[in-house]
């Protein structure tokens, strides 16, 4: 005889650690769904960015994709790779070297339980000594992972990122006193006098646009110490593949500036849930003699962020002098190292010493530019 009482089936939790080359493509839609449910996710954890990086930078056998499932739903994911260090394996996030923010994905609805399962899955894996997240932004999911980590955790200052509130030109000018605001208006009129045509690139034109952007970027830095990685084919190919996917998904934009038929500048922006990030730009060196190129880019980027309804434009990592003149707000990333063994602790202690020296140098740079230090 039925009592009419309905019993809810018990929830089943499961974890996986995958190292096969097909792991990422096989969970593409699950990854995208989890990304949408993770409030702390940034474009550097998007499927398009992570998979493009793995395709062009990953080493065979080096993938460690740690997954947590609640029934058949993916609720946490840590995309990691083996990075030999001190002749002892250290695990790092995929794309760490090319990403301004490193994190894991965690479903907000089940964050505590999902992270507990993620911790256990990581500790059960043999053969590694430290898990190194080099650029953890404030409020990242890694912070929850670190709080629940039962062994040694080392947290140290990393890069400073600079941010501006999104807005139109009037809102931007309102942040300055009358005299500097007047000088900026004069520079804007000079920019407008060049009558540049500004357009956004569709997804099917992203690969070509990335090649043009990098050519401009390398030209502007020639003779001034360009980042060597930006000269390599693998970086170009990774960026082209990632940009194509991310523009299609609304997670990136490539903006082109033309003077007549001539391409004179290009800007790659990454679009997150609460920021637009200025990742990489290039400009013809001759353009600098007639205008303030950084202001030209900044005006469009701020307006785009405003139009998309996100609160801020991030200038991402770096404290270059041209960034400080716009009176940005600094925040500091942190490097978080989760130790699994005594060898991992020694690795973390050495990294901490290097971080203290770097933070001291950054504070001196910020003070010299009148920006003050970022929050520690």
Short mmCIF file of C-alpha atoms in Angstrom, two decimals, residues 20-325:
data_model
loop_
_atom_site.label_atom_id
_atom_site.label_comp_id
_atom_site.label_asym_id
_atom_site.label_seq_id
_atom_site.Cartn_x
_atom_site.Cartn_y
_atom_site.Cartn_z
CA UNK A 20 44.16 12.16 -21.91
CA UNK A 21 44.39 14.55 -24.85
CA UNK A 22 40.64 14.38 -25.54
CA UNK A 23 39.61 15.33 -21.99
CA UNK A 24 38.85 18.99 -22.69
CA UNK A 25 36.90 18.59 -25.97
CA UNK A 26 34.76 15.85 -24.44
CA UNK A 27 33.43 18.11 -21.68
CA UNK A 28 33.12 21.33 -23.69
CA UNK A 29 29.43 22.00 -23.01
CA UNK A 30 29.75 21.00 -19.34
CA UNK A 31 32.70 23.40 -19.03
CA UNK A 32 30.74 26.25 -20.61
CA UNK A 33 27.80 25.64 -18.29
CA UNK A 34 30.07 25.60 -15.23
CA UNK A 35 31.79 28.80 -16.38
CA UNK A 36 28.39 30.52 -16.48
CA UNK A 37 27.63 29.35 -12.91
CA UNK A 38 30.98 30.44 -11.46
CA UNK A 39 30.82 34.03 -10.27
CA UNK A 40 34.59 34.38 -9.93
CA UNK A 41 35.43 33.03 -13.40
CA UNK A 42 37.41 35.33 -15.70
CA UNK A 43 38.00 35.06 -19.47
CA UNK A 44 41.29 33.31 -18.65
CA UNK A 45 39.24 30.32 -17.42
CA UNK A 46 36.92 30.30 -20.45
CA UNK A 47 36.79 27.19 -22.60
CA UNK A 48 38.12 29.05 -25.63
CA UNK A 49 41.17 30.40 -23.81
CA UNK A 50 42.09 27.23 -21.91
CA UNK A 51 41.73 24.85 -24.84
CA UNK A 52 43.61 27.11 -27.26
CA UNK A 53 46.47 27.34 -24.78
CA UNK A 54 46.59 23.58 -24.28
CA UNK A 55 46.58 22.92 -28.02
CA UNK A 56 49.60 25.16 -28.63
CA UNK A 57 51.54 25.02 -25.34
CA UNK A 58 50.57 21.74 -23.71
CA UNK A 59 53.01 18.87 -23.44
CA UNK A 60 51.86 15.27 -24.12
CA UNK A 61 51.08 13.54 -20.84
CA UNK A 62 51.18 16.79 -18.90
CA UNK A 63 47.46 17.46 -18.50
CA UNK A 64 45.89 17.06 -15.06
CA UNK A 65 42.22 17.94 -15.37
CA UNK A 66 40.62 17.54 -11.94
CA UNK A 67 36.82 17.37 -12.11
CA UNK A 68 34.08 17.19 -9.48
CA UNK A 69 30.62 15.91 -10.42
CA UNK A 70 27.34 16.17 -8.53
CA UNK A 71 25.23 13.47 -10.09
CA UNK A 72 25.81 14.16 -13.81
CA UNK A 73 26.53 17.88 -13.40
CA UNK A 74 30.06 19.33 -13.42
CA UNK A 75 30.39 21.53 -10.32
CA UNK A 76 34.17 22.14 -10.05
CA UNK A 77 37.11 21.98 -12.42
CA UNK A 78 40.82 22.61 -11.96
CA UNK A 79 42.66 22.63 -15.31
CA UNK A 80 46.28 21.94 -14.39
CA UNK A 81 49.52 20.89 -16.02
CA UNK A 82 52.69 19.26 -14.74
CA UNK A 83 55.55 21.75 -14.54
CA UNK A 84 58.82 20.06 -13.50
CA UNK A 85 60.63 22.22 -10.98
CA UNK A 86 63.68 21.45 -8.88
CA UNK A 87 63.48 18.00 -10.49
CA UNK A 88 60.24 17.59 -8.57
CA UNK A 89 56.78 17.93 -10.16
CA UNK A 90 54.85 21.13 -9.46
CA UNK A 91 51.32 21.54 -10.84
CA UNK A 92 50.27 24.88 -12.32
CA UNK A 93 47.08 26.11 -14.00
CA UNK A 94 46.82 25.78 -17.75
CA UNK A 95 47.75 29.03 -19.51
CA UNK A 96 49.37 30.49 -16.37
CA UNK A 97 52.21 32.08 -18.32
CA UNK A 98 49.85 33.94 -20.67
CA UNK A 99 47.07 34.75 -18.19
CA UNK A 100 46.66 37.77 -15.96
CA UNK A 101 44.36 35.87 -13.57
CA UNK A 102 44.63 32.20 -12.52
CA UNK A 103 41.80 30.34 -10.80
CA UNK A 104 39.65 27.21 -10.73
CA UNK A 105 35.96 26.95 -11.63
CA UNK A 106 33.46 26.26 -8.85
CA UNK A 107 29.67 26.20 -9.07
CA UNK A 108 28.42 28.87 -6.66
CA UNK A 109 25.43 26.74 -5.61
CA UNK A 110 27.58 23.96 -4.15
CA UNK A 111 30.85 25.78 -3.50
CA UNK A 112 31.71 24.36 -0.06
CA UNK A 113 30.98 20.73 -0.87
CA UNK A 114 32.51 20.94 -4.34
CA UNK A 115 35.75 22.40 -2.99
CA UNK A 116 35.96 19.72 -0.28
CA UNK A 117 35.77 17.05 -2.97
CA UNK A 118 38.30 18.95 -5.09
CA UNK A 119 40.75 19.05 -2.16
CA UNK A 120 40.44 15.31 -1.57
CA UNK A 121 40.87 14.52 -5.26
CA UNK A 122 44.04 16.60 -5.44
CA UNK A 123 45.60 15.09 -2.32
CA UNK A 124 44.86 11.56 -3.51
CA UNK A 125 46.95 12.09 -6.64
CA UNK A 126 50.53 10.86 -6.15
CA UNK A 127 53.78 12.28 -7.42
CA UNK A 128 53.46 16.05 -7.01
CA UNK A 129 54.71 18.39 -4.31
CA UNK A 130 53.12 21.82 -4.78
CA UNK A 131 50.20 23.40 -6.57
CA UNK A 132 51.19 26.89 -7.72
CA UNK A 133 48.64 29.56 -8.72
CA UNK A 134 50.80 32.58 -9.70
CA UNK A 135 48.13 35.28 -10.31
CA UNK A 136 45.11 34.90 -8.03
CA UNK A 137 42.83 37.97 -8.10
CA UNK A 138 40.93 39.15 -5.01
CA UNK A 139 37.92 36.98 -4.23
CA UNK A 140 38.94 34.08 -6.49
CA UNK A 141 37.72 30.52 -5.97
CA UNK A 142 41.32 29.56 -5.17
CA UNK A 143 40.93 31.48 -1.90
CA UNK A 144 38.20 29.04 -0.83
CA UNK A 145 40.40 26.14 -1.93
CA UNK A 146 43.25 27.52 0.18
CA UNK A 147 41.06 27.97 3.26
CA UNK A 148 40.05 24.31 3.14
CA UNK A 149 43.52 22.98 2.31
CA UNK A 150 44.65 20.82 5.28
CA UNK A 151 48.38 21.25 4.70
CA UNK A 152 50.78 24.16 4.35
CA UNK A 153 49.53 27.14 2.30
CA UNK A 154 51.78 29.99 1.26
CA UNK A 155 50.27 33.26 0.06
CA UNK A 156 52.47 36.05 -1.26
CA UNK A 157 52.09 39.28 -3.24
CA UNK A 158 52.12 38.97 -7.00
CA UNK A 159 51.32 41.42 -9.81
CA UNK A 160 49.54 44.74 -9.42
CA UNK A 161 46.57 45.31 -11.74
CA UNK A 162 45.12 48.75 -12.49
CA UNK A 163 41.43 49.49 -13.03
CA UNK A 164 39.23 52.38 -14.14
CA UNK A 165 35.47 52.77 -13.74
CA UNK A 166 33.62 52.18 -17.00
CA UNK A 167 31.91 55.18 -18.55
CA UNK A 168 31.62 57.58 -21.45
CA UNK A 169 34.01 60.46 -22.14
CA UNK A 170 32.15 62.85 -19.86
CA UNK A 171 32.34 60.42 -16.93
CA UNK A 172 36.04 59.87 -17.56
CA UNK A 173 36.80 63.60 -17.66
CA UNK A 174 34.84 64.19 -14.44
CA UNK A 175 37.52 62.28 -12.51
CA UNK A 176 40.09 65.03 -13.16
CA UNK A 177 40.43 68.59 -11.97
CA UNK A 178 39.61 71.33 -14.44
CA UNK A 179 43.14 71.98 -15.71
CA UNK A 180 44.17 68.36 -16.48
CA UNK A 181 40.64 67.70 -17.82
CA UNK A 182 41.13 70.60 -20.21
CA UNK A 183 44.42 69.13 -21.45
CA UNK A 184 42.74 65.77 -22.02
CA UNK A 185 39.98 67.46 -24.05
CA UNK A 186 42.65 69.05 -26.22
CA UNK A 187 44.25 65.64 -26.80
CA UNK A 188 40.86 64.14 -27.66
CA UNK A 189 40.24 66.84 -30.27
CA UNK A 190 43.63 66.07 -31.79
CA UNK A 191 42.69 62.39 -31.95
CA UNK A 192 39.38 63.26 -33.61
CA UNK A 193 41.16 65.42 -36.20
CA UNK A 194 42.76 62.27 -37.62
CA UNK A 195 39.29 60.94 -38.53
CA UNK A 196 40.16 57.34 -37.80
CA UNK A 197 37.70 54.60 -38.71
CA UNK A 198 37.13 52.37 -35.65
CA UNK A 199 35.60 48.91 -36.13
CA UNK A 200 35.25 45.60 -34.29
CA UNK A 201 36.40 42.40 -35.95
CA UNK A 202 33.93 39.51 -36.42
CA UNK A 203 34.91 36.05 -35.22
CA UNK A 204 35.74 34.80 -38.72
CA UNK A 205 38.27 37.61 -39.14
CA UNK A 206 39.98 37.14 -35.78
CA UNK A 207 42.93 35.03 -36.94
CA UNK A 208 44.00 37.56 -39.56
CA UNK A 209 43.39 40.45 -37.16
CA UNK A 210 45.61 38.85 -34.49
CA UNK A 211 48.44 38.56 -37.00
CA UNK A 212 48.09 42.24 -37.91
CA UNK A 213 47.88 43.25 -34.24
CA UNK A 214 51.07 41.38 -33.37
CA UNK A 215 52.89 42.90 -36.32
CA UNK A 216 51.97 46.37 -35.04
CA UNK A 217 52.80 45.37 -31.47
CA UNK A 218 56.27 44.11 -32.36
CA UNK A 219 56.89 47.19 -34.49
CA UNK A 220 56.11 49.57 -31.64
CA UNK A 221 58.42 47.66 -29.28
CA UNK A 222 61.27 47.05 -31.72
CA UNK A 223 64.53 48.07 -30.09
CA UNK A 224 62.87 48.52 -26.67
CA UNK A 225 62.93 45.01 -25.21
CA UNK A 226 59.88 43.21 -26.58
CA UNK A 227 58.42 40.25 -24.70
CA UNK A 228 60.07 37.32 -26.50
CA UNK A 229 57.02 35.11 -26.22
CA UNK A 230 55.08 37.62 -28.32
CA UNK A 231 57.48 36.96 -31.21
CA UNK A 232 56.81 33.21 -31.31
CA UNK A 233 54.47 31.42 -33.71
CA UNK A 234 52.85 29.40 -30.91
CA UNK A 235 51.72 32.60 -29.15
CA UNK A 236 50.27 34.00 -32.37
CA UNK A 237 48.48 30.73 -33.13
CA UNK A 238 47.15 30.36 -29.59
CA UNK A 239 45.86 33.94 -29.56
CA UNK A 240 44.26 33.55 -32.99
CA UNK A 241 42.41 30.37 -31.96
CA UNK A 242 41.36 31.74 -28.58
CA UNK A 243 40.18 35.07 -30.03
CA UNK A 244 38.09 33.36 -32.70
CA UNK A 245 36.23 31.27 -30.12
CA UNK A 246 35.93 34.04 -27.53
CA UNK A 247 34.63 36.68 -29.94
CA UNK A 248 31.97 34.18 -31.00
CA UNK A 249 31.10 33.61 -27.31
CA UNK A 250 31.03 37.33 -26.45
CA UNK A 251 34.17 37.01 -24.33
CA UNK A 252 36.58 39.06 -26.45
CA UNK A 253 36.77 41.90 -28.95
CA UNK A 254 39.43 43.01 -31.41
CA UNK A 255 39.18 46.71 -32.25
CA UNK A 256 40.88 48.08 -35.37
CA UNK A 257 41.78 51.71 -36.07
CA UNK A 258 42.25 52.69 -39.72
CA UNK A 259 43.43 55.89 -41.36
CA UNK A 260 41.95 55.58 -44.79
CA UNK A 261 42.93 52.08 -45.95
CA UNK A 262 45.91 51.89 -43.57
CA UNK A 263 45.66 49.91 -40.33
CA UNK A 264 47.40 52.06 -37.70
CA UNK A 265 46.36 50.43 -34.41
CA UNK A 266 44.62 47.35 -33.02
CA UNK A 267 43.51 46.35 -29.55
CA UNK A 268 42.56 42.94 -28.07
CA UNK A 269 40.07 43.12 -25.21
CA UNK A 270 38.87 40.23 -23.03
CA UNK A 271 35.31 40.50 -21.73
CA UNK A 272 34.49 39.13 -18.31
CA UNK A 273 31.44 39.17 -16.09
CA UNK A 274 32.47 42.34 -14.27
CA UNK A 275 35.29 43.83 -16.34
CA UNK A 276 36.69 44.42 -19.79
CA UNK A 277 40.43 43.71 -19.82
CA UNK A 278 42.90 45.44 -22.15
CA UNK A 279 45.10 42.44 -22.95
CA UNK A 280 47.34 43.48 -25.87
CA UNK A 281 47.56 46.29 -28.38
CA UNK A 282 49.74 47.43 -31.24
CA UNK A 283 50.12 50.75 -33.01
CA UNK A 284 52.13 52.22 -35.85
CA UNK A 285 55.06 54.14 -34.26
CA UNK A 286 54.33 57.11 -36.54
CA UNK A 287 50.94 57.52 -34.89
CA UNK A 288 52.57 58.59 -31.64
CA UNK A 289 53.93 61.78 -33.13
CA UNK A 290 50.44 63.10 -33.80
CA UNK A 291 48.33 61.93 -30.88
CA UNK A 292 48.13 60.25 -27.48
CA UNK A 293 47.63 56.63 -28.55
CA UNK A 294 46.90 55.35 -25.04
CA UNK A 295 44.08 57.92 -24.68
CA UNK A 296 42.69 56.92 -28.07
CA UNK A 297 42.46 53.29 -26.98
CA UNK A 298 41.27 54.13 -23.48
CA UNK A 299 38.30 56.19 -24.66
CA UNK A 300 36.93 53.37 -26.79
CA UNK A 301 37.65 50.69 -24.17
CA UNK A 302 35.88 52.62 -21.41
CA UNK A 303 32.87 53.22 -23.63
CA UNK A 304 32.73 49.54 -24.63
CA UNK A 305 32.77 48.43 -20.99
CA UNK A 306 30.02 50.95 -20.26
CA UNK A 307 27.91 49.76 -23.21
CA UNK A 308 28.29 46.14 -22.11
CA UNK A 309 27.10 47.04 -18.61
CA UNK A 310 30.26 45.97 -16.76
CA UNK A 311 31.56 48.26 -14.00
CA UNK A 312 35.22 48.60 -14.85
CA UNK A 313 37.97 48.55 -17.41
CA UNK A 314 41.00 46.59 -16.26
CA UNK A 315 44.41 47.56 -17.58
CA UNK A 316 45.47 44.16 -16.24
CA UNK A 317 49.00 43.48 -15.01
CA UNK A 318 51.73 46.08 -15.06
CA UNK A 319 52.44 49.51 -13.65
CA UNK A 320 53.67 51.27 -16.77
CA UNK A 321 53.89 55.02 -16.44
CA UNK A 322 51.29 55.70 -19.14
CA UNK A 323 48.69 53.78 -17.10
CA UNK A 324 49.19 55.76 -13.91
CA UNK A 325 48.45 59.11 -15.57
#
